[in-house]
Amino acid sequence: APIERITDAATRASRTAREFGLDRRVARLGRWTVRDVIAHLGGVHRWAARVVATASMGGPSHTKSTLDGSDLLDWFDEGARSLIATLAGADPDASCPNFNPGSTATAEFWIRRQLHETVVHAWDIEAASAAVTAIDTDVPGYVRAIVSADVRSFDGSRVLVPRSSRLIGQYK
């Protein structure tokens, strides 16, 4: 199911960007626009596909595209298809390095990582366009977030988690 979820999220990201445009600001990512997210995610997809295909971290890390408009979106779609095909063809238990010390060095790391990366950035693009699809948490993993508003106690008298706090968690 992770490959299908990556496919769904990449499709949603592309479709939303095509429908609402690339110039919308993504509030949770500073000065980034939808264009920046698409350019970043397309580069990450190509990088991850290369690492899994070659079982090597050698070569350049991900790079953002300098394309724009429909050329950028077509480039993104091509990279997503390549990533999906590479991950679908990989043995999850095959040895494959990654950037996270202590993580299992297998292709499974990259399948899970790209699931999270793609779902979160699809959500970013949808949120910038007010067209959000809920994130499915059926797949266990880690989440990082920055709190956008104070989280208060039930009676509102105390701030439990201040705005701008960084959260790191795990769901099972």
GROMACS .gro file of C-alpha atoms in nm:
model
  172
    1ALA     CA    1   0.000   0.000   0.000
    2PRO     CA    2   0.286   0.253   0.050
    3ILE     CA    3   0.358   0.267  -0.325
    4GLU     CA    4  -0.010   0.335  -0.400
    5ARG     CA    5  -0.011   0.611  -0.138
    6ILE     CA    6   0.299   0.772  -0.288
    7THR     CA    7   0.129   0.757  -0.628
    8ASP     CA    8  -0.188   0.912  -0.489
    9ALA     CA    9  -0.002   1.192  -0.309
   10ALA     CA   10   0.217   1.277  -0.612
   11THR     CA   11  -0.093   1.283  -0.833
   12ARG     CA   12  -0.275   1.511  -0.588
   13ALA     CA   13   0.025   1.746  -0.567
   14SER     CA   14   0.050   1.775  -0.943
   15ARG     CA   15  -0.325   1.806  -1.000
   16THR     CA   16  -0.364   2.073  -0.730
   17ALA     CA   17  -0.066   2.273  -0.861
   18ARG     CA   18  -0.205   2.257  -1.215
   19GLU     CA   19  -0.552   2.360  -1.101
   20PHE     CA   20  -0.460   2.641  -0.859
   21GLY     CA   21  -0.124   2.755  -0.997
   22LEU     CA   22   0.234   2.767  -0.881
   23ASP     CA   23   0.243   3.117  -0.732
   24ARG     CA   24   0.045   3.052  -0.413
   25ARG     CA   25   0.248   3.094  -0.096
   26VAL     CA   26   0.289   2.790   0.131
   27ALA     CA   27   0.245   2.953   0.472
   28ARG     CA   28   0.412   2.679   0.674
   29LEU     CA   29   0.727   2.687   0.462
   30GLY     CA   30   0.839   3.047   0.501
   31ARG     CA   31   0.874   3.219   0.166
   32TRP     CA   32   0.819   2.906  -0.042
   33THR     CA   33   0.550   2.896  -0.306
   34VAL     CA   34   0.382   2.591  -0.458
   35ARG     CA   35   0.643   2.618  -0.734
   36ASP     CA   36   0.923   2.582  -0.476
   37VAL     CA   37   0.758   2.276  -0.320
   38ILE     CA   38   0.708   2.109  -0.660
   39ALA     CA   39   1.068   2.188  -0.761
   40HIS     CA   40   1.200   2.054  -0.428
   41LEU     CA   41   0.987   1.739  -0.424
   42GLY     CA   42   1.070   1.657  -0.787
   43GLY     CA   43   1.441   1.682  -0.701
   44VAL     CA   44   1.398   1.466  -0.391
   45HIS     CA   45   1.211   1.204  -0.597
   46ARG     CA   46   1.495   1.185  -0.849
   47TRP     CA   47   1.758   1.167  -0.574
   48ALA     CA   48   1.578   0.890  -0.384
   49ALA     CA   49   1.518   0.691  -0.704
   50ARG     CA   50   1.890   0.715  -0.788
   51VAL     CA   51   1.997   0.606  -0.438
   52VAL     CA   52   1.764   0.303  -0.446
   53ALA     CA   53   1.851   0.209  -0.805
   54THR     CA   54   2.227   0.226  -0.742
   55ALA     CA   55   2.230   0.135  -0.369
   56SER     CA   56   2.472   0.424  -0.328
   57MET     CA   57   2.461   0.768  -0.170
   58GLY     CA   58   2.727   0.879  -0.420
   59GLY     CA   59   2.656   1.165  -0.656
   60PRO     CA   60   2.481   1.493  -0.593
   61SER     CA   61   2.200   1.516  -0.341
   62HIS     CA   62   1.862   1.643  -0.453
   63THR     CA   63   1.846   1.965  -0.647
   64LYS     CA   64   1.550   2.192  -0.707
   65SER     CA   65   1.446   2.240  -1.068
   66THR     CA   66   1.478   2.579  -1.232
   67LEU     CA   67   1.191   2.505  -1.472
   68ASP     CA   68   0.856   2.680  -1.440
   69GLY     CA   69   0.495   2.644  -1.549
   70SER     CA   70   0.382   2.333  -1.729
   71ASP     CA   71   0.744   2.235  -1.799
   72LEU     CA   72   0.807   2.214  -1.424
   73LEU     CA   73   0.489   2.015  -1.364
   74ASP     CA   74   0.570   1.773  -1.646
   75TRP     CA   75   0.923   1.735  -1.502
   76PHE     CA   76   0.770   1.667  -1.158
   77ASP     CA   77   0.532   1.403  -1.301
   78GLU     CA   78   0.819   1.231  -1.484
   79GLY     CA   79   1.028   1.220  -1.165
   80ALA     CA   80   0.736   1.085  -0.961
   81ARG     CA   81   0.676   0.808  -1.216
   82SER     CA   82   1.046   0.717  -1.208
   83LEU     CA   83   1.051   0.709  -0.827
   84ILE     CA   84   0.736   0.497  -0.811
   85ALA     CA   85   0.868   0.249  -1.068
   86THR     CA   86   1.204   0.226  -0.888
   87LEU     CA   87   1.047   0.174  -0.545
   88ALA     CA   88   0.790  -0.074  -0.678
   89GLY     CA   89   1.069  -0.279  -0.835
   90ALA     CA   90   1.293  -0.274  -0.529
   91ASP     CA   91   1.319  -0.554  -0.278
   92PRO     CA   92   1.233  -0.377   0.050
   93ASP     CA   93   1.492  -0.592   0.231
   94ALA     CA   94   1.772  -0.512  -0.015
   95SER     CA   95   2.072  -0.332   0.131
   96CYS     CA   96   2.055   0.040   0.057
   97PRO     CA   97   2.230   0.323   0.240
   98ASN     CA   98   2.052   0.629   0.374
   99PHE     CA   99   2.122   0.959   0.545
  100ASN     CA  100   1.972   0.869   0.884
  101PRO     CA  101   2.227   0.721   1.129
  102GLY     CA  102   2.080   0.428   1.318
  103SER     CA  103   1.811   0.354   1.059
  104THR     CA  104   1.795   0.018   0.888
  105ALA     CA  105   1.996   0.052   0.568
  106THR     CA  106   1.744  -0.109   0.333
  107ALA     CA  107   1.523  -0.001   0.045
  108GLU     CA  108   1.232  -0.013   0.291
  109PHE     CA  109   1.372   0.304   0.453
  110TRP     CA  110   1.338   0.487   0.122
  111ILE     CA  111   0.987   0.357   0.055
  112ARG     CA  112   0.870   0.486   0.395
  113ARG     CA  113   1.069   0.810   0.367
  114GLN     CA  114   0.931   0.893   0.025
  115LEU     CA  115   0.580   0.810   0.143
  116HIS     CA  116   0.616   1.064   0.423
  117GLU     CA  117   0.792   1.324   0.207
  118THR     CA  118   0.536   1.305  -0.071
  119VAL     CA  119   0.226   1.297   0.152
  120VAL     CA  120   0.342   1.593   0.362
  121HIS     CA  121   0.432   1.807   0.061
  122ALA     CA  122   0.110   1.716  -0.120
  123TRP     CA  123  -0.068   1.840   0.192
  124ASP     CA  124   0.140   2.162   0.186
  125ILE     CA  125   0.036   2.226  -0.175
  126GLU     CA  126  -0.328   2.148  -0.101
  127ALA     CA  127  -0.327   2.371   0.210
  128ALA     CA  128  -0.190   2.660   0.003
  129SER     CA  129  -0.485   2.607  -0.230
  130ALA     CA  130  -0.749   2.544   0.042
  131ALA     CA  131  -0.808   2.194  -0.100
  132VAL     CA  132  -0.673   1.970   0.177
  133THR     CA  133  -0.702   1.591   0.179
  134ALA     CA  134  -0.664   1.434   0.525
  135ILE     CA  135  -0.334   1.257   0.593
  136ASP     CA  136  -0.380   0.882   0.635
  137THR     CA  137  -0.195   0.767   0.946
  138ASP     CA  138  -0.246   0.393   0.887
  139VAL     CA  139   0.120   0.363   0.788
  140PRO     CA  140   0.347   0.384   1.097
  141GLY     CA  141   0.624   0.640   1.098
  142TYR     CA  142   0.764   0.962   1.233
  143VAL     CA  143   0.627   1.312   1.205
  144ARG     CA  144   0.786   1.653   1.258
  145ALA     CA  145   0.581   1.969   1.291
  146ILE     CA  146   0.603   2.333   1.389
  147VAL     CA  147   0.309   2.453   1.597
  148SER     CA  148   0.134   2.739   1.414
  149ALA     CA  149  -0.074   2.866   1.710
  150ASP     CA  150  -0.057   2.832   2.089
  151VAL     CA  151  -0.215   2.508   2.211
  152ARG     CA  152  -0.410   2.595   2.527
  153SER     CA  153  -0.563   2.401   2.813
  154PHE     CA  154  -0.934   2.314   2.791
  155ASP     CA  155  -1.030   2.623   2.991
  156GLY     CA  156  -0.794   2.842   2.787
  157SER     CA  157  -0.605   2.966   3.092
  158ARG     CA  158  -0.267   2.806   3.016
  159VAL     CA  159  -0.048   2.770   2.709
  160LEU     CA  160   0.046   2.401   2.691
  161VAL     CA  161   0.248   2.413   2.369
  162PRO     CA  162   0.365   2.757   2.255
  163ARG     CA  163   0.342   2.875   1.894
  164SER     CA  164   0.661   2.794   1.695
  165SER     CA  165   0.740   2.487   1.907
  166ARG     CA  166   0.900   2.204   1.712
  167LEU     CA  167   0.739   1.866   1.764
  168ILE     CA  168   0.883   1.529   1.675
  169GLY     CA  169   0.671   1.221   1.722
  170GLN     CA  170   0.602   0.868   1.616
  171TYR     CA  171   0.275   0.699   1.526
  172LYS     CA  172   0.234   0.323   1.517
   0.00000   0.00000   0.00000
